[in-house]
Amino acid sequence: MTQPNEEQSEYWQEIAPAWLGAEDRFEIVASPFGEAAMERLALQPGQRVLDVGCGSGATTLELARRVGTDGEAVGIDIAAALVDAARQRARAENAEFVVADAQVDSLGATPFDAAFSRFGVMFFADPTTAFTNIRRALRPGGVLAFASWESVFANEWMFVSGAAVVSATGSLPPMPGPDEPGPFSLSDPGTVEALLGGAGFTAIAVTPQPESIVFPEGEVESLVRASLAVGPAREALRTADADTAARIEEAVRTALFERVEDGELRLSAAALIVTARA
């Protein structure tokens, strides 16, 4: 039987090695937004918290630290390879990692006090059903907080490499449609509010958060490699011949290094910080 998010499961399972290899670069970009969403939870010692789309577990371990040894943090992810990586890095007795699809799987019999996600809730085939399932996993009054990307144009760290692909190939790389699972499916505040309201959440608040991400010039080459490993460049490279692949790589490298000033590369990043009550 085909599961609703099977395509996403296969995608993230396939991309997991490249994602893990580039994770330190993406951590620089994602961490300010994850920290902002986590602060909104106002976690207390002894609470249970769910981490949706936990990836390799860094956010789950931080949640576990915040709820203390009497609390519990459970990280779930649709990609078994990422959960395996999380289990290998886990160093907290009060952190657990589970392969699960938040849209359709049971999230446990004991209600959670809070649910969190750092860029892990934009990939559901049916987001209303998924958020309803997450709400049911929370105790009454439990809090949900997550970060989701704003539009690609507000996120130069993705847009610059995507534009470079266009300059090299003359066409846009494959991207999900506005109503399809993808990094920008929850970029519109009105869409987010409607989805959460339809899933039964209340006290919904959506706060845009812009950031300027700084990479020292010595780290730009590693950002080039990360940009080629995931995102629009990777999608273009999947079907490119050798000559086109070389043009794409050179275009991405040039686009990023051209923006270096005074020994630093500065790129915009922007996300929505969302909170709601079950």
CSV table of C-alpha atoms in Angstrom, one decimal:
chain,number,residue,atom,x,y,z
A,1,MET,CA,0.0,0.0,0.0
A,2,THR,CA,1.4,3.4,-1.0
A,3,GLN,CA,1.7,5.9,1.9
A,4,PRO,CA,0.7,9.5,1.4
A,5,ASN,CA,4.3,10.8,1.9
A,6,GLU,CA,6.1,7.8,0.3
A,7,GLU,CA,7.6,10.1,-2.3
A,8,GLN,CA,9.1,12.4,0.4
A,9,SER,CA,10.3,9.4,2.3
A,10,GLU,CA,12.2,8.1,-0.7
A,11,TYR,CA,13.5,11.6,-1.5
A,12,TRP,CA,14.9,12.2,2.0
A,13,GLN,CA,16.3,8.6,2.2
A,14,GLU,CA,18.1,9.2,-1.1
A,15,ILE,CA,19.4,12.7,-0.2
A,16,ALA,CA,20.4,11.8,3.4
A,17,PRO,CA,24.1,11.1,2.8
A,18,ALA,CA,24.5,14.5,1.0
A,19,TRP,CA,22.5,16.3,3.6
A,20,LEU,CA,24.5,14.8,6.4
A,21,GLY,CA,27.7,15.8,4.6
A,22,ALA,CA,26.6,19.4,4.3
A,23,GLU,CA,24.9,19.6,7.6
A,24,ASP,CA,27.3,21.9,9.3
A,25,ARG,CA,26.8,24.6,6.6
A,26,PHE,CA,23.0,24.4,6.9
A,27,GLU,CA,23.2,24.4,10.7
A,28,ILE,CA,24.7,27.9,10.4
A,29,VAL,CA,21.6,29.1,8.4
A,30,ALA,CA,18.9,27.2,10.3
A,31,SER,CA,20.0,27.6,13.9
A,32,PRO,CA,18.7,31.2,14.6
A,33,PHE,CA,15.3,30.2,13.5
A,34,GLY,CA,15.2,26.9,15.4
A,35,GLU,CA,16.3,28.7,18.5
A,36,ALA,CA,13.6,31.3,18.1
A,37,ALA,CA,10.9,28.7,17.7
A,38,MET,CA,12.3,26.7,20.7
A,39,GLU,CA,12.2,29.8,22.9
A,40,ARG,CA,8.4,30.2,22.1
A,41,LEU,CA,7.8,26.8,23.7
A,42,ALA,CA,8.9,28.0,27.1
A,43,LEU,CA,9.7,24.4,28.1
A,44,GLN,CA,9.8,23.4,31.7
A,45,PRO,CA,11.7,20.6,33.5
A,46,GLY,CA,9.8,17.3,33.4
A,47,GLN,CA,7.8,18.0,30.2
A,48,ARG,CA,7.5,15.8,27.1
A,49,VAL,CA,8.2,17.4,23.8
A,50,LEU,CA,7.9,16.1,20.2
A,51,ASP,CA,10.4,17.1,17.5
A,52,VAL,CA,8.9,16.7,14.0
A,53,GLY,CA,11.4,16.1,11.2
A,54,CYS,CA,14.3,15.8,13.7
A,55,GLY,CA,16.9,15.0,11.0
A,56,SER,CA,20.1,13.9,12.6
A,57,GLY,CA,18.9,14.8,16.1
A,58,ALA,CA,20.6,18.1,17.1
A,59,THR,CA,17.4,19.9,17.9
A,60,THR,CA,16.0,16.9,19.8
A,61,LEU,CA,19.0,16.8,22.0
A,62,GLU,CA,18.7,20.5,22.7
A,63,LEU,CA,15.0,19.9,23.6
A,64,ALA,CA,16.0,17.1,25.9
A,65,ARG,CA,18.5,19.4,27.6
A,66,ARG,CA,15.7,22.0,28.2
A,67,VAL,CA,13.2,19.6,29.7
A,68,GLY,CA,15.9,18.0,32.0
A,69,THR,CA,16.4,14.4,33.0
A,70,ASP,CA,12.8,14.1,34.3
A,71,GLY,CA,11.5,15.1,30.9
A,72,GLU,CA,11.6,13.5,27.5
A,73,ALA,CA,12.2,14.5,24.0
A,74,VAL,CA,11.1,12.3,21.1
A,75,GLY,CA,12.4,13.0,17.6
A,76,ILE,CA,10.6,11.6,14.6
A,77,ASP,CA,11.7,11.7,11.0
A,78,ILE,CA,10.4,10.0,7.8
A,79,ALA,CA,13.9,9.1,6.7
A,80,ALA,CA,15.4,6.0,8.4
A,81,ALA,CA,18.9,7.1,7.4
A,82,LEU,CA,18.5,10.4,9.3
A,83,VAL,CA,17.1,8.6,12.3
A,84,ASP,CA,20.0,6.2,12.3
A,85,ALA,CA,22.4,9.2,12.3
A,86,ALA,CA,20.4,10.7,15.2
A,87,ARG,CA,20.7,7.5,17.2
A,88,GLN,CA,24.4,7.4,16.7
A,89,ARG,CA,24.9,10.9,17.8
A,90,ALA,CA,22.5,10.8,20.8
A,91,ARG,CA,24.1,11.3,24.1
A,92,ALA,CA,21.0,11.9,26.3
A,93,GLU,CA,19.1,9.3,28.1
A,94,ASN,CA,15.9,11.3,27.9
A,95,ALA,CA,16.0,11.5,24.1
A,96,GLU,CA,14.4,8.9,21.8
A,97,PHE,CA,14.4,8.8,18.0
A,98,VAL,CA,11.7,7.1,15.9
A,99,VAL,CA,11.1,6.6,12.2
A,100,ALA,CA,7.6,7.9,11.7
A,101,ASP,CA,5.4,9.9,9.3
A,102,ALA,CA,3.7,12.6,11.3
A,103,GLN,CA,0.8,12.7,8.9
A,104,VAL,CA,-0.4,9.1,9.3
A,105,ASP,CA,1.5,7.4,12.1
A,106,SER,CA,0.5,7.2,15.8
A,107,LEU,CA,2.7,9.6,17.7
A,108,GLY,CA,2.3,7.7,21.0
A,109,ALA,CA,-0.3,7.1,23.6
A,110,THR,CA,1.0,9.6,26.2
A,111,PRO,CA,0.2,13.2,25.3
A,112,PHE,CA,3.1,15.6,24.7
A,113,ASP,CA,3.2,19.0,26.4
A,114,ALA,CA,4.8,20.6,23.3
A,115,ALA,CA,5.7,19.9,19.7
A,116,PHE,CA,8.5,21.6,17.8
A,117,SER,CA,9.9,21.6,14.3
A,118,ARG,CA,12.7,23.3,12.6
A,119,PHE,CA,11.9,23.2,8.9
A,120,GLY,CA,10.4,19.8,9.1
A,121,VAL,CA,6.7,20.4,8.5
A,122,MET,CA,6.6,21.7,4.9
A,123,PHE,CA,6.7,18.3,3.2
A,124,PHE,CA,3.3,16.8,3.9
A,125,ALA,CA,1.1,15.5,1.1
A,126,ASP,CA,-1.9,16.6,3.2
A,127,PRO,CA,-0.8,19.2,5.7
A,128,THR,CA,-4.2,19.6,7.3
A,129,THR,CA,-4.3,15.9,8.2
A,130,ALA,CA,-0.7,16.0,9.4
A,131,PHE,CA,-1.2,19.0,11.7
A,132,THR,CA,-4.4,17.5,13.0
A,133,ASN,CA,-2.4,14.4,13.9
A,134,ILE,CA,0.2,16.5,15.7
A,135,ARG,CA,-2.5,18.4,17.6
A,136,ARG,CA,-4.1,15.1,18.7
A,137,ALA,CA,-0.6,14.1,20.1
A,138,LEU,CA,-0.6,17.2,22.4
A,139,ARG,CA,-2.4,17.5,25.7
A,140,PRO,CA,-5.2,20.1,25.7
A,141,GLY,CA,-3.5,23.5,25.8
A,142,GLY,CA,-0.2,22.1,24.6
A,143,VAL,CA,1.9,24.4,22.5
A,144,LEU,CA,3.2,23.9,18.9
A,145,ALA,CA,6.1,26.0,17.6
A,146,PHE,CA,7.9,25.7,14.3
A,147,ALA,CA,10.0,27.5,11.8
A,148,SER,CA,9.2,27.4,8.0
A,149,TRP,CA,11.0,29.2,5.2
A,150,GLU,CA,9.6,32.4,3.7
A,151,SER,CA,9.8,32.7,-0.1
A,152,VAL,CA,12.9,31.9,-2.0
A,153,PHE,CA,13.4,35.5,-2.9
A,154,ALA,CA,13.8,36.3,0.8
A,155,ASN,CA,16.4,33.6,1.2
A,156,GLU,CA,19.5,34.5,-0.8
A,157,TRP,CA,21.3,31.5,0.6
A,158,MET,CA,19.1,29.4,-1.6
A,159,PHE,CA,18.2,31.9,-4.3
A,160,VAL,CA,21.7,32.8,-5.4
A,161,SER,CA,22.6,29.2,-6.2
A,162,GLY,CA,19.3,28.7,-8.0
A,163,ALA,CA,19.8,31.8,-10.1
A,164,ALA,CA,23.3,30.5,-11.0
A,165,VAL,CA,21.7,27.3,-12.3
A,166,VAL,CA,19.4,29.3,-14.5
A,167,SER,CA,22.4,31.3,-15.8
A,168,ALA,CA,24.2,28.1,-16.6
A,169,THR,CA,21.4,26.1,-18.2
A,170,GLY,CA,18.9,28.7,-19.4
A,171,SER,CA,16.0,27.1,-17.5
A,172,LEU,CA,14.7,26.8,-14.0
A,173,PRO,CA,15.6,23.7,-12.0
A,174,PRO,CA,12.7,21.4,-11.1
A,175,MET,CA,10.7,22.9,-8.2
A,176,PRO,CA,7.6,21.9,-6.4
A,177,GLY,CA,4.4,23.7,-7.2
A,178,PRO,CA,2.8,26.1,-4.7
A,179,ASP,CA,0.4,23.5,-3.4
A,180,GLU,CA,2.9,20.6,-3.4
A,181,PRO,CA,5.2,19.5,-0.5
A,182,GLY,CA,8.4,21.5,-0.6
A,183,PRO,CA,10.6,24.0,1.3
A,184,PHE,CA,8.3,27.0,0.5
A,185,SER,CA,4.8,25.3,1.0
A,186,LEU,CA,4.3,27.2,4.3
A,187,SER,CA,5.9,30.5,3.3
A,188,ASP,CA,2.6,32.5,3.3
A,189,PRO,CA,1.3,33.6,6.8
A,190,GLY,CA,-2.3,33.4,5.6
A,191,THR,CA,-1.8,29.8,4.4
A,192,VAL,CA,-0.2,28.8,7.7
A,193,GLU,CA,-3.0,30.3,9.7
A,194,ALA,CA,-5.7,28.7,7.6
A,195,LEU,CA,-4.0,25.3,7.8
A,196,LEU,CA,-3.5,25.4,11.6
A,197,GLY,CA,-7.0,26.7,12.2
A,198,GLY,CA,-8.4,23.9,10.0
A,199,ALA,CA,-6.4,21.4,12.0
A,200,GLY,CA,-8.1,22.6,15.3
A,201,PHE,CA,-5.3,24.8,16.7
A,202,THR,CA,-6.0,28.1,18.4
A,203,ALA,CA,-4.0,31.2,19.5
A,204,ILE,CA,-2.1,31.0,16.2
A,205,ALA,CA,0.7,33.5,15.8
A,206,VAL,CA,3.0,33.9,12.8
A,207,THR,CA,6.0,36.1,13.1
A,208,PRO,CA,8.4,36.8,10.2
A,209,GLN,CA,12.1,36.7,11.1
A,210,PRO,CA,14.7,38.0,8.8
A,211,GLU,CA,18.4,37.2,9.3
A,212,SER,CA,21.7,38.0,7.7
A,213,ILE,CA,23.9,34.9,7.6
A,214,VAL,CA,27.7,35.5,7.5
A,215,PHE,CA,30.3,33.0,6.2
A,216,PRO,CA,34.0,33.8,6.4
A,217,GLU,CA,35.6,33.8,3.0
A,218,GLY,CA,37.6,30.7,3.9
A,219,GLU,CA,34.3,28.8,4.3
A,220,VAL,CA,32.7,29.8,1.0
A,221,GLU,CA,34.1,26.9,-0.9
A,222,SER,CA,32.4,24.5,1.6
A,223,LEU,CA,29.2,26.4,1.1
A,224,VAL,CA,29.6,25.9,-2.7
A,225,ARG,CA,29.9,22.1,-2.2
A,226,ALA,CA,26.9,22.1,0.1
A,227,SER,CA,24.8,24.2,-2.4
A,228,LEU,CA,25.7,21.6,-5.1
A,229,ALA,CA,24.8,18.7,-2.9
A,230,VAL,CA,21.2,19.7,-2.1
A,231,GLY,CA,18.6,22.1,-3.4
A,232,PRO,CA,18.1,23.4,-6.9
A,233,ALA,CA,21.6,22.8,-8.1
A,234,ARG,CA,21.4,19.2,-7.1
A,235,GLU,CA,18.1,18.7,-8.9
A,236,ALA,CA,19.7,20.2,-12.1
A,237,LEU,CA,22.8,18.1,-11.7
A,238,ARG,CA,20.8,14.9,-11.6
A,239,THR,CA,20.0,15.0,-15.3
A,240,ALA,CA,22.9,17.1,-16.5
A,241,ASP,CA,25.6,15.8,-18.9
A,242,ALA,CA,29.3,16.4,-18.0
A,243,ASP,CA,29.6,19.7,-19.8
A,244,THR,CA,26.4,21.1,-18.3
A,245,ALA,CA,27.4,19.9,-14.8
A,246,ALA,CA,30.7,21.7,-15.1
A,247,ARG,CA,28.9,24.9,-16.1
A,248,ILE,CA,26.5,24.6,-13.2
A,249,GLU,CA,29.3,24.1,-10.7
A,250,GLU,CA,31.3,27.0,-12.0
A,251,ALA,CA,28.2,29.2,-12.0
A,252,VAL,CA,27.4,28.5,-8.4
A,253,ARG,CA,31.0,29.0,-7.3
A,254,THR,CA,31.3,32.3,-9.2
A,255,ALA,CA,27.9,33.6,-7.9
A,256,LEU,CA,28.8,33.0,-4.3
A,257,PHE,CA,32.4,34.2,-4.4
A,258,GLU,CA,31.4,37.4,-6.3
A,259,ARG,CA,29.4,38.4,-3.2
A,260,VAL,CA,32.3,38.2,-0.9
A,261,GLU,CA,33.2,41.6,0.6
A,262,ASP,CA,35.8,42.5,3.2
A,263,GLY,CA,36.5,38.8,3.7
A,264,GLU,CA,32.9,37.8,4.4
A,265,LEU,CA,29.9,36.4,2.5
A,266,ARG,CA,26.6,37.8,3.7
A,267,LEU,CA,23.3,36.2,2.5
A,268,SER,CA,19.8,36.9,3.6
A,269,ALA,CA,17.7,34.2,5.2
A,270,ALA,CA,14.1,34.6,6.3
A,271,ALA,CA,11.6,32.3,8.0
A,272,LEU,CA,8.2,32.4,9.7
A,273,ILE,CA,8.2,31.6,13.5
A,274,VAL,CA,4.8,30.0,14.2
A,275,THR,CA,3.1,29.2,17.5
A,276,ALA,CA,-0.3,27.7,18.2
A,277,ARG,CA,-2.2,25.9,21.0
A,278,ALA,CA,-3.9,22.6,20.9
